[in-house]
Amino acid sequence: MTKRTDYCGRLSSDDIGRTVTVCGWVSKRREHGEFLAFVDLRDRTGIVQCVVDHAHDIRSEYVLAVTGTVRERPPETANNDLPTGSIEIGEATVEILSHAEPPPFQISGRVDVDETIRIRHRYLDLRTSRMQRNLRSRAAINAAIRRSMDDQEFVELETPMLIASTPEGARDFVVPSRLSPGNFYALPQSPQLFKQLCMVGGMDRYYQIARCMRDEDLRADRQFEFTQLDMEMSFVDGREVRAVISEAVSEAAEVITGERPDSIPEIPWSEAMNRYGSDKPDIRFGLELVDLTSVFSDTDFNAFKAPTIKGIKVEAGGDIGRNQLDQLTDKAKSWGAKGLVWVKVGSSGEVTSPVAKFMSEAEISGLLSTMEATEGDICYLVADEWRKVVHVLGLLRLELARPPVNEGGLCFLWVVDFPLFEDVDDDGNPLPAHHPFTMPHADDLELLSKSSVASDLLEVRSQAYDLVLNGWELGSGSVRIHRRDIQQQIFHLLGIGEEESQQKFGFLMDAFRYGAPPHAGFAFGIDRLVALLVGEENIREVIAFPKTQSGTDPLTNAPTSIDQTQLDELGLRVLPPAT
Ligand code: ASP
């Protein structure tokens, strides 16, 4: 094979007169009469035009080594859209290194292809400029994160993949053990317990670009396997963890955008819920929720006799049609609202609304002044208990005004002081909002020990925090419990009995007997960060070999059945699927 001297996309007018050899794939070929043909050759750096005397035996995606002399293109044939468009490789000779069948989809240009076909032929999809750019950006982001963590004196440690279960609130993937038939390893939902043990082990600052596995339904921002920057630090509080992570994500953003993001603001969870109706607010736009409870405190309107009333206002949004309003109302109902009230403001402050006649003059003027609504605006109101109201308006806010993923810049946000429990299950046990190793807020420890009613427990704050980017939850972390007594109390509250906690987490509780430093940590999803930085809506676009929405891999056909010998060796018997 002729030795490559240059990359296609790196040739320029500086190379005119040089004899070069470039190697790559045929992006396009055009015959020009019988004795002249143009071949656009593509490699990882770009495309260059090669002029050959014929191209009869050359097809798209053939792999070639092309040798010739770089020359200037006649001005009328220069291509300004191509970085190498002012030059070409002339009088080229071609060595065919590999033939190619016609690809199932076009590699150049953006064509809409069914995603299953793209994933089945991922090796072809990876040749596209989109995937080349996304995966190279991903590598640059990983490198920036590593650099930042190294600079901040973190030590990179690898934790095992075959482990006992680590609870992160998802289902485990399990692996049967051959040497211990009937027993199973779990694949890590996160390295959580190992990183805490590293702190007991005096590592002080740990990080890992860690693969995690969670058996949950797949979504645009969720795959079974994902990669996270996982870290833990000793003798610090949450603020120091957030500073370290802010630094790492800023470095990552800078390598892609060329700009360092502003310092990342922090808001408490309760404020996020009240202002944006979400614990992962997209703050690229306003449309904040406004509280109207006091405006309607004495209302005669039955639908407004509720613990909470809030509204959002769309400036100059009043020309929306009845059909669209009905659709919004249906959506609000599907999110759990009893109804959605809309109020349009007319030219002299008069209002149009299906419920106008149920509101008093004072209520209408209170509504308009509180919402600062003027001519042409429309307000949407929801009345219910607090959680329902903020949930519905939070979703409505996104529905009405959320910009596309690649618009509106990068708005990072820290959400702090999450509640310790997010809900209570049917057995009356509270469910941890983060994971059971999260330290309650120091000021709420007393409330925690006194609370016997589940609803009081929901008031207890934790020392957990989330990092949000443009409305996506990038990651979570917390100050951890490092005391056996508090950890036991939490297990007890969660309904995890002595025996179960000993069996599942005995090793952690044992470690805490031997001097556990106060510690705190964090993890953020690298797939999500990369997707947002490169402007992709779906994390599959930044993963080399993703699964489809149904969790299968059309490339390798995973998951597949295994043969009887393997089953026997593992002591497994497969039952027919339940009907
Ligand atoms: N283990 C957590 C997770 O994977 C992150 C953390 O608390 O550090 O979400």
Coordinates of C-alpha atoms and ligand atoms in Angstrom, one line a residue:
M1 CA 0.0 0.0 0.0
T2 CA 1.2 3.5 -0.8
K3 CA 2.1 5.4 2.3
R4 CA -0.1 8.3 3.3
T5 CA 1.7 11.6 3.4
D6 CA -1.1 13.9 4.2
Y7 CA -4.7 14.2 5.4
C8 CA -7.4 15.3 3.0
G9 CA -8.8 18.1 5.0
R10 CA -5.5 19.6 5.9
L11 CA -4.2 20.3 2.4
S12 CA -4.2 24.0 1.5
S13 CA -2.7 26.4 -1.0
D14 CA 0.6 26.2 1.0
D15 CA 0.9 22.7 -0.4
I16 CA 0.7 23.7 -4.1
G17 CA 3.4 21.9 -6.1
R18 CA 3.9 19.1 -3.6
T19 CA 3.3 15.5 -4.5
V20 CA 1.1 13.9 -1.9
T21 CA -0.7 10.7 -1.1
V22 CA -4.0 10.8 0.7
C23 CA -6.1 7.9 1.9
G24 CA -9.8 7.7 2.5
W25 CA -13.3 6.9 1.3
V26 CA -14.9 8.1 -1.9
S27 CA -17.4 10.7 -0.9
K28 CA -18.5 11.5 -4.4
R29 CA -17.3 10.9 -8.0
R30 CA -18.2 12.7 -11.2
E31 CA -17.2 11.7 -14.6
H32 CA -16.3 14.6 -16.9
G33 CA -16.2 13.3 -20.5
E34 CA -14.4 10.1 -21.1
F35 CA -10.9 11.0 -19.9
L36 CA -11.5 13.1 -16.8
A37 CA -13.2 12.4 -13.5
F38 CA -13.4 14.1 -10.1
V39 CA -13.2 12.1 -7.0
D40 CA -14.0 13.7 -3.6
L41 CA -11.9 11.8 -1.1
R42 CA -12.9 11.9 2.6
D43 CA -11.0 11.1 5.8
R44 CA -11.4 12.2 9.4
T45 CA -10.1 15.7 8.6
G46 CA -12.4 16.5 5.7
I47 CA -12.6 16.2 1.9
V48 CA -10.3 17.0 -1.0
Q49 CA -11.0 16.9 -4.7
C50 CA -8.8 14.6 -6.8
V51 CA -8.7 14.8 -10.6
V52 CA -8.1 11.4 -12.2
D53 CA -8.2 10.4 -15.8
H54 CA -11.2 8.1 -15.4
A55 CA -13.3 6.8 -12.6
H56 CA -15.2 3.9 -14.3
D57 CA -14.2 1.4 -11.7
I58 CA -14.6 3.7 -8.7
R59 CA -17.7 3.8 -6.6
S60 CA -18.9 5.6 -3.5
E61 CA -17.3 4.5 -0.2
Y62 CA -14.4 2.6 -2.0
V63 CA -11.3 3.0 0.0
L64 CA -8.5 4.6 -2.0
A65 CA -4.9 5.8 -1.8
V66 CA -4.6 8.7 -4.2
T67 CA -1.2 10.1 -5.2
G68 CA -0.9 13.3 -7.2
T69 CA 0.3 16.9 -7.2
V70 CA -1.5 19.7 -5.3
R71 CA -2.5 22.5 -7.6
E72 CA -4.7 25.6 -7.6
R73 CA -8.2 25.1 -8.9
P74 CA -9.2 27.4 -11.8
P75 CA -11.1 30.2 -10.0
E76 CA -14.4 29.4 -11.7
T77 CA -14.3 25.9 -10.2
A78 CA -13.2 26.8 -6.7
N79 CA -15.7 25.6 -4.0
N80 CA -16.1 28.1 -1.2
D81 CA -18.1 25.7 0.9
L82 CA -15.2 23.4 1.2
P83 CA -12.2 24.3 3.4
T84 CA -9.9 22.8 0.7
G85 CA -12.1 24.3 -2.1
S86 CA -9.4 26.4 -3.7
I87 CA -7.1 23.4 -4.5
E88 CA -7.2 19.9 -5.9
I89 CA -4.9 17.0 -6.3
G90 CA -4.1 16.8 -10.0
E91 CA -3.0 14.1 -12.4
A92 CA -3.7 11.6 -9.6
T93 CA -3.2 7.9 -9.7
V94 CA -5.5 5.7 -7.7
E95 CA -4.9 2.6 -5.7
I96 CA -8.1 0.8 -4.7
L97 CA -7.5 -0.5 -1.2
S98 CA -11.0 -1.8 -0.6
H99 CA -14.3 -2.2 -2.6
A100 CA -17.6 -1.2 -1.1
E101 CA -21.2 -2.2 -1.8
P102 CA -23.6 0.7 -2.1
P103 CA -24.2 1.8 1.5
P104 CA -27.8 1.5 2.8
F105 CA -27.9 5.3 3.4
Q106 CA -26.0 8.3 2.1
I107 CA -22.9 9.2 4.2
S108 CA -22.5 12.8 3.0
G109 CA -25.0 15.5 3.8
R110 CA -27.7 15.2 6.3
V111 CA -30.3 12.7 5.2
D112 CA -33.2 11.5 7.3
V113 CA -32.7 7.8 7.8
D114 CA -34.6 5.5 10.1
E115 CA -32.6 5.3 13.3
T116 CA -32.6 1.6 13.5
I117 CA -30.9 1.4 10.2
R118 CA -28.3 3.9 11.3
I119 CA -27.6 1.9 14.5
R120 CA -27.6 -1.4 12.6
H121 CA -24.9 0.0 10.3
R122 CA -23.3 2.2 13.0
Y123 CA -19.8 1.7 11.4
L124 CA -21.1 3.6 8.3
D125 CA -23.0 6.2 10.4
L126 CA -19.7 6.9 12.3
R127 CA -18.3 8.1 9.0
T128 CA -20.7 11.0 8.8
S129 CA -19.5 14.4 9.7
R130 CA -22.1 14.7 12.4
M131 CA -20.9 11.5 14.2
Q132 CA -17.3 12.4 13.6
R133 CA -17.8 15.8 15.2
N134 CA -19.9 14.5 18.1
L135 CA -17.6 11.7 19.1
R136 CA -14.4 13.8 18.8
S137 CA -16.1 16.5 20.9
R138 CA -16.9 13.8 23.4
A139 CA -13.3 12.8 23.6
A140 CA -12.2 16.4 24.0
I141 CA -14.8 16.9 26.8
N142 CA -13.5 13.7 28.6
A143 CA -10.0 14.9 28.3
A144 CA -10.9 18.4 29.7
I145 CA -12.7 16.8 32.6
R146 CA -9.7 14.5 33.4
R147 CA -7.4 17.5 33.1
S148 CA -9.5 19.5 35.5
M149 CA -9.9 16.7 38.1
D150 CA -6.1 16.0 37.9
D151 CA -5.3 19.7 38.4
Q152 CA -7.6 19.7 41.4
E153 CA -5.6 16.8 42.9
F154 CA -8.1 14.0 42.4
V155 CA -6.9 10.5 42.0
E156 CA -8.5 8.4 39.3
L157 CA -9.6 5.0 40.7
E158 CA -11.4 2.2 39.1
T159 CA -14.2 0.4 41.0
P160 CA -15.5 -3.1 40.2
M161 CA -18.2 -3.9 37.7
L162 CA -19.3 -7.1 39.3
I163 CA -20.7 -6.1 42.6
A164 CA -23.5 -6.5 45.1
S165 CA -26.4 -4.1 44.4
T166 CA -25.9 -0.3 44.9
P167 CA -29.3 1.3 45.2
E168 CA -29.9 4.4 43.1
G169 CA -33.6 3.9 42.7
A170 CA -33.4 1.8 39.5
R171 CA -33.6 -1.9 38.7
D172 CA -30.3 -3.8 38.6
F173 CA -28.8 -5.6 35.7
V174 CA -27.6 -8.9 37.2
V175 CA -25.0 -11.4 36.1
P176 CA -25.2 -15.0 37.2
S177 CA -22.2 -16.5 39.0
R178 CA -20.8 -19.7 37.6
L179 CA -18.6 -20.4 40.6
S180 CA -21.4 -19.7 43.0
P181 CA -24.5 -21.1 41.2
G182 CA -27.8 -19.5 42.1
N183 CA -26.0 -16.3 43.1
F184 CA -25.8 -13.1 41.1
Y185 CA -23.6 -10.1 40.8
A186 CA -25.3 -6.8 40.1
L187 CA -23.7 -4.4 37.6
P188 CA -23.1 -1.0 39.3
Q189 CA -25.9 1.6 39.1
S190 CA -23.1 3.8 40.3
P191 CA -19.8 3.4 42.2
Q192 CA -21.5 5.1 45.2
L193 CA -20.6 2.7 48.0
F194 CA -17.0 2.1 46.7
K195 CA -16.3 5.8 46.5
Q196 CA -17.4 6.2 50.1
L197 CA -15.2 3.3 51.1
C198 CA -12.3 5.1 49.3
M199 CA -12.9 8.0 51.6
V200 CA -12.7 5.7 54.7
G201 CA -9.5 4.4 53.0
G202 CA -7.9 7.9 53.1
M203 CA -7.9 8.5 49.3
D204 CA -9.2 12.1 50.1
R205 CA -10.1 13.0 46.5
Y206 CA -11.4 10.3 44.2
Y207 CA -12.7 10.5 40.6
Q208 CA -13.6 8.1 37.8
I209 CA -15.1 8.4 34.4
A210 CA -17.5 5.6 35.3
R211 CA -19.8 3.3 33.3
C212 CA -23.1 2.8 35.1
M213 CA -25.9 0.4 34.3
R214 CA -29.6 1.0 35.2
D215 CA -32.4 -1.2 34.0
E216 CA -35.0 1.6 33.3
D217 CA -37.1 2.5 30.3
L218 CA -35.0 4.3 27.7
R219 CA -35.7 8.0 26.8
A220 CA -34.0 10.7 24.9
D221 CA -31.7 11.4 27.8
R222 CA -31.5 7.9 29.1
Q223 CA -29.7 4.7 28.0
F224 CA -29.3 1.4 30.0
E225 CA -25.5 2.1 30.1
F226 CA -24.2 5.6 30.6
T227 CA -21.0 7.3 31.6
Q228 CA -20.7 9.7 34.5
L229 CA -18.0 11.7 36.0
D230 CA -18.1 10.3 39.5
M231 CA -16.2 11.9 42.4
E232 CA -16.0 12.1 46.2
M233 CA -14.0 14.3 48.6
S234 CA -13.2 14.1 52.3
F235 CA -13.4 16.9 55.0
V236 CA -15.5 19.2 52.8
D237 CA -19.1 20.5 52.6
G238 CA -21.3 20.6 49.6
R239 CA -20.1 24.1 48.6
E240 CA -16.6 22.8 47.9
V241 CA -17.9 19.9 45.9
R242 CA -19.9 22.3 43.8
A243 CA -16.8 24.4 43.2
V244 CA -14.8 21.5 41.9
I245 CA -17.6 20.3 39.6
S246 CA -18.3 23.9 38.4
E247 CA -14.6 24.1 37.4
A248 CA -14.7 20.7 35.6
V249 CA -17.9 21.5 33.6
S250 CA -16.6 25.0 32.8
E251 CA -13.4 23.5 31.3
A252 CA -15.5 21.0 29.4
A253 CA -17.8 23.8 28.0
E254 CA -14.8 25.9 27.1
V255 CA -13.1 23.3 24.9
I256 CA -16.3 23.1 22.8
T257 CA -17.6 26.7 22.8
G258 CA -14.3 28.5 23.2
E259 CA -15.8 30.5 26.1
R260 CA -15.9 29.9 29.8
P261 CA -19.4 30.0 31.1
D262 CA -20.3 32.5 33.8
S263 CA -20.1 31.4 37.4
I264 CA -23.0 29.0 38.1
P265 CA -25.9 30.4 40.2
E266 CA -27.5 28.4 43.0
I267 CA -31.1 28.3 44.1
P268 CA -32.8 26.3 46.8
W269 CA -35.1 23.5 45.6
S270 CA -38.2 25.2 47.1
E271 CA -37.5 28.3 45.1
A272 CA -36.9 26.3 41.9
M273 CA -40.3 24.7 42.4
N274 CA -42.0 27.9 43.2
R275 CA -40.5 30.0 40.4
Y276 CA -40.2 27.4 37.6
G277 CA -42.3 24.4 38.7
S278 CA -39.4 22.1 38.2
D279 CA -36.4 20.8 40.2
K280 CA -34.4 21.1 36.9
P281 CA -35.4 24.5 35.7
D282 CA -34.6 25.6 32.2
I283 CA -33.5 29.2 32.9
R284 CA -32.8 30.1 29.3
F285 CA -36.1 31.9 29.4
G286 CA -38.4 33.6 31.9
L287 CA -42.2 32.9 32.1
E288 CA -41.9 32.3 35.8
L289 CA -44.7 31.1 38.0
V290 CA -46.4 33.9 39.9
D291 CA -48.2 33.2 43.2
L292 CA -51.9 34.3 43.2
T293 CA -53.1 32.5 46.3
S294 CA -53.6 35.7 48.3
V295 CA -55.5 37.4 45.4
F296 CA -58.1 34.7 45.5
S297 CA -58.1 34.0 49.3
D298 CA -61.8 35.0 49.7
T299 CA -63.0 33.8 46.3
D300 CA -66.6 32.6 45.7
F301 CA -65.4 30.7 42.7
N302 CA -65.4 27.0 43.7
A303 CA -62.6 26.0 41.3
F304 CA -60.3 28.6 43.0
K305 CA -61.0 27.4 46.5
A306 CA -57.7 25.6 46.7
P307 CA -54.6 25.7 48.9
T308 CA -52.5 27.2 46.0
I309 CA -53.2 29.2 42.9
K310 CA -50.4 30.2 40.6
G311 CA -50.2 31.6 37.1
I312 CA -47.9 32.2 34.2
K313 CA -48.1 35.1 31.8
V314 CA -47.2 35.0 28.1
E315 CA -46.6 38.5 27.0
A316 CA -48.5 39.4 23.8
G317 CA -49.7 35.8 23.8
G318 CA -53.4 36.8 23.7
D319 CA -53.9 36.1 20.0
I320 CA -53.9 32.3 20.6
G321 CA -56.9 30.6 19.1
R322 CA -59.6 28.6 20.8
N323 CA -58.4 25.3 19.4
Q324 CA -54.9 25.7 20.8
L325 CA -56.3 26.8 24.1
D326 CA -58.4 23.6 24.2
Q327 CA -55.3 21.6 23.4
L328 CA -53.3 23.2 26.2
T329 CA -56.2 22.5 28.6
D330 CA -56.2 18.9 27.6
K331 CA -52.5 18.7 28.1
A332 CA -52.8 20.3 31.6
K333 CA -55.4 17.7 32.5
S334 CA -53.2 14.9 31.3
W335 CA -50.5 16.2 33.6
G336 CA -53.0 16.0 36.5
A337 CA -54.7 19.4 36.6
K338 CA -58.4 19.6 37.2
G339 CA -58.5 22.4 34.6
L340 CA -56.6 25.3 33.1
V341 CA -58.0 28.8 33.4
W342 CA -56.9 31.3 30.8
V343 CA -57.4 35.1 31.0
K344 CA -56.8 37.4 28.1
V345 CA -56.2 41.1 28.7
G346 CA -57.9 43.5 26.3
S347 CA -57.1 47.1 25.3
S348 CA -58.6 49.0 28.3
G349 CA -57.7 46.3 30.9
E350 CA -60.9 44.3 30.4
V351 CA -60.5 40.6 30.4
T352 CA -61.8 37.7 28.4
S353 CA -62.0 34.4 30.0
P354 CA -64.5 31.5 30.3
V355 CA -64.5 32.1 34.0
A356 CA -64.5 35.9 34.0
K357 CA -68.0 36.0 35.5
F358 CA -66.9 34.1 38.5
M359 CA -64.2 36.6 39.4
S360 CA -64.9 39.8 41.4
E361 CA -63.5 43.2 40.1
A362 CA -61.0 43.2 43.0
E363 CA -59.8 39.7 42.0
I364 CA -59.4 40.6 38.4
S365 CA -57.5 43.8 39.2
G366 CA -55.4 41.9 41.8
L367 CA -54.7 39.2 39.2
L368 CA -53.6 41.8 36.5
S369 CA -51.4 43.8 38.9
T370 CA -49.7 40.7 40.5
M371 CA -49.0 39.2 37.1
E372 CA -48.1 42.6 35.6
A373 CA -50.4 41.8 32.7
T374 CA -51.2 44.4 30.1
E375 CA -53.0 44.6 26.8
G376 CA -52.4 41.6 24.6
D377 CA -51.1 39.3 27.3
I378 CA -52.6 36.0 28.4
C379 CA -52.4 34.4 31.8
Y380 CA -52.8 30.7 32.5
L381 CA -53.9 29.8 36.1
V382 CA -54.0 26.5 37.9
A383 CA -55.6 26.0 41.4
D384 CA -54.9 22.9 43.4
E385 CA -52.6 21.6 46.1
W386 CA -49.1 23.1 45.8
R387 CA -47.3 20.1 44.3
K388 CA -49.9 19.7 41.6
V389 CA -50.0 23.4 40.7
V390 CA -46.2 23.8 40.4
H391 CA -45.9 20.5 38.5
V392 CA -48.6 21.4 35.9
L393 CA -47.4 25.0 35.4
G394 CA -43.8 23.9 35.2
L395 CA -44.7 21.6 32.3
L396 CA -46.9 24.3 30.7
R397 CA -44.0 26.7 30.9
L398 CA -41.8 24.4 28.9
E399 CA -44.6 23.6 26.5
L400 CA -45.2 27.3 25.8
A401 CA -41.7 28.7 25.5
R402 CA -38.8 26.2 25.7
P403 CA -36.2 27.0 23.0
P404 CA -34.7 24.2 20.9
V405 CA -31.6 22.5 22.4
N406 CA -29.1 24.5 20.4
E407 CA -30.5 27.9 21.1
G408 CA -30.4 30.3 24.0
G409 CA -26.8 29.5 25.2
L410 CA -25.7 27.4 28.1
C411 CA -27.5 28.0 31.4
F412 CA -26.0 26.0 34.2
L413 CA -27.7 26.1 37.6
W414 CA -27.2 24.5 41.0
V415 CA -30.3 23.4 42.8
V416 CA -29.5 22.9 46.5
D417 CA -31.4 21.9 49.7
F418 CA -33.4 19.2 48.1
P419 CA -35.9 17.5 50.5
L420 CA -34.6 14.3 52.0
F421 CA -37.6 12.3 50.9
E422 CA -39.6 12.8 47.8
D423 CA -42.7 10.9 48.6
V424 CA -44.2 8.2 50.8
D425 CA -44.9 4.8 49.4
D426 CA -48.1 2.7 49.9
D427 CA -46.7 1.1 53.0
G428 CA -46.1 4.6 54.5
N429 CA -42.3 4.4 54.1
P430 CA -40.7 7.6 52.8
L431 CA -38.8 7.3 49.5
P432 CA -35.3 8.9 49.4
A433 CA -35.1 11.9 47.0
H434 CA -31.5 11.1 46.3
H435 CA -30.1 7.9 47.8
P436 CA -30.2 6.5 51.4
F437 CA -26.6 7.7 52.1
T438 CA -27.5 11.4 51.9
M439 CA -27.0 13.5 55.0
P440 CA -30.1 15.4 56.3
H441 CA -29.8 19.1 56.6
A442 CA -28.0 20.0 59.8
D443 CA -30.9 22.3 60.9
D444 CA -33.5 19.6 60.2
L445 CA -31.9 16.7 62.2
E446 CA -34.2 17.4 65.1
L447 CA -37.3 17.5 62.9
L448 CA -36.2 14.1 61.5
S449 CA -36.0 12.4 64.9
K450 CA -39.2 14.0 66.1
S451 CA -41.3 13.4 63.0
S452 CA -43.6 10.5 63.4
V453 CA -46.0 11.6 60.6
A454 CA -44.9 10.9 57.1
S455 CA -46.1 14.3 55.9
D456 CA -43.7 16.0 58.4
L457 CA -40.9 13.9 57.0
L458 CA -41.4 15.4 53.6
E459 CA -40.5 18.8 55.1
V460 CA -37.0 17.6 56.1
R461 CA -34.3 19.0 53.9
S462 CA -31.2 17.1 52.8
Q463 CA -27.7 18.2 51.9
A464 CA -28.2 17.1 48.3
Y465 CA -27.7 19.2 45.3
D466 CA -28.3 18.8 41.5
L467 CA -26.5 20.4 38.6
V468 CA -28.9 21.5 35.8
L469 CA -28.1 22.6 32.3
N470 CA -30.8 24.0 30.0
G471 CA -33.5 22.1 31.9
W472 CA -31.7 18.7 31.9
E473 CA -30.6 17.2 35.1
L474 CA -26.8 16.7 34.6
G475 CA -26.2 15.1 37.9
S476 CA -26.7 14.8 41.6
G477 CA -24.6 14.7 44.7
S478 CA -24.7 15.1 48.4
V479 CA -22.9 15.4 51.7
R480 CA -23.0 11.8 53.0
I481 CA -23.9 10.3 56.2
H482 CA -20.6 9.2 57.8
R483 CA -22.0 8.2 61.2
R484 CA -23.4 4.8 61.9
D485 CA -26.2 6.0 64.2
I486 CA -27.6 8.5 61.6
Q487 CA -27.3 5.9 58.8
Q488 CA -29.2 3.4 60.9
Q489 CA -31.9 5.9 61.7
I490 CA -32.3 6.6 57.9
F491 CA -32.4 2.9 57.0
H492 CA -35.0 2.5 59.8
L493 CA -37.2 5.4 58.4
L494 CA -36.9 3.9 54.9
G495 CA -38.3 0.7 56.2
I496 CA -35.0 -1.2 55.8
G497 CA -34.8 -3.5 58.8
E498 CA -31.8 -4.3 60.8
E499 CA -31.3 -7.7 59.1
E500 CA -31.7 -6.3 55.6
S501 CA -29.4 -3.3 56.2
Q502 CA -26.8 -5.6 57.7
Q503 CA -27.0 -8.0 54.7
K504 CA -27.0 -5.3 52.1
F505 CA -24.9 -2.6 53.6
G506 CA -23.1 -4.3 56.5
F507 CA -19.8 -3.7 54.8
L508 CA -20.4 0.1 54.7
M509 CA -21.6 0.2 58.3
D510 CA -18.6 -1.9 59.4
A511 CA -16.2 0.5 57.6
F512 CA -17.8 3.4 59.5
R513 CA -16.6 1.7 62.7
Y514 CA -13.0 2.4 61.9
G515 CA -12.9 6.1 61.4
A516 CA -15.0 7.5 58.6
P517 CA -14.1 11.1 57.5
P518 CA -17.0 13.5 56.8
H519 CA -17.3 13.3 53.0
A520 CA -19.4 14.5 50.1
G521 CA -19.5 13.9 46.4
F522 CA -21.2 14.2 43.1
A523 CA -21.7 12.5 39.7
F524 CA -22.8 14.0 36.4
G525 CA -23.8 12.3 33.1
I526 CA -21.2 12.8 30.5
D527 CA -23.5 11.7 27.7
R528 CA -26.0 14.4 28.6
L529 CA -23.3 17.1 29.0
V530 CA -21.8 16.2 25.6
A531 CA -25.3 16.2 23.9
L532 CA -26.1 19.7 25.2
L533 CA -22.7 21.1 24.4
V534 CA -22.8 19.8 20.8
G535 CA -26.5 20.7 20.4
E536 CA -28.1 17.2 20.1
E537 CA -31.6 16.4 21.5
N538 CA -30.8 12.7 22.1
I539 CA -27.8 11.2 23.9
R540 CA -27.8 8.4 21.3
E541 CA -26.2 10.9 19.0
V542 CA -23.1 11.2 21.2
I543 CA -22.7 7.5 22.0
A544 CA -20.6 5.4 19.6
F545 CA -22.8 2.2 19.9
P546 CA -26.1 3.0 21.5
K547 CA -29.2 0.9 22.1
T548 CA -32.5 1.7 20.4
Q549 CA -35.4 3.1 22.4
S550 CA -36.6 -0.5 23.1
G551 CA -33.2 -1.4 24.6
T552 CA -32.0 -3.6 21.8
D553 CA -28.9 -3.4 19.7
P554 CA -29.7 -4.0 16.0
L555 CA -26.0 -4.1 15.2
T556 CA -25.1 -7.1 17.4
N557 CA -28.7 -8.3 18.0
A558 CA -28.2 -8.1 21.8
P559 CA -29.9 -9.3 23.9
T560 CA -29.8 -12.9 22.6
S561 CA -30.5 -16.2 24.1
I562 CA -27.6 -18.3 25.3
D563 CA -27.1 -22.0 24.6
Q564 CA -27.9 -24.9 27.0
T565 CA -24.3 -25.5 28.0
Q566 CA -23.9 -22.0 29.2
L567 CA -27.2 -22.2 31.1
D568 CA -26.2 -25.5 32.7
E569 CA -22.8 -24.1 33.7
L570 CA -24.6 -21.2 35.4
G571 CA -27.3 -23.5 37.0
L572 CA -30.0 -21.6 35.2
R573 CA -33.3 -22.7 33.7
V574 CA -35.2 -20.4 31.4
L575 CA -39.0 -20.3 31.9
P576 CA -41.2 -19.5 28.9
P577 CA -42.2 -15.8 28.9
A578 CA -45.2 -15.0 31.0
T579 CA -48.3 -14.4 28.9
Ligands
ASP1 N1 -24.2 8.1 43.2 C1 -25.0 9.2 42.7 C2 -25.5 8.9 41.3 O1 -25.0 8.1 40.6 C3 -24.2 10.5 42.7 C4 -23.6 10.9 44.0 O2 -24.4 11.0 45.0 O3 -22.4 11.1 44.0 O4 -26.5 9.6 40.9

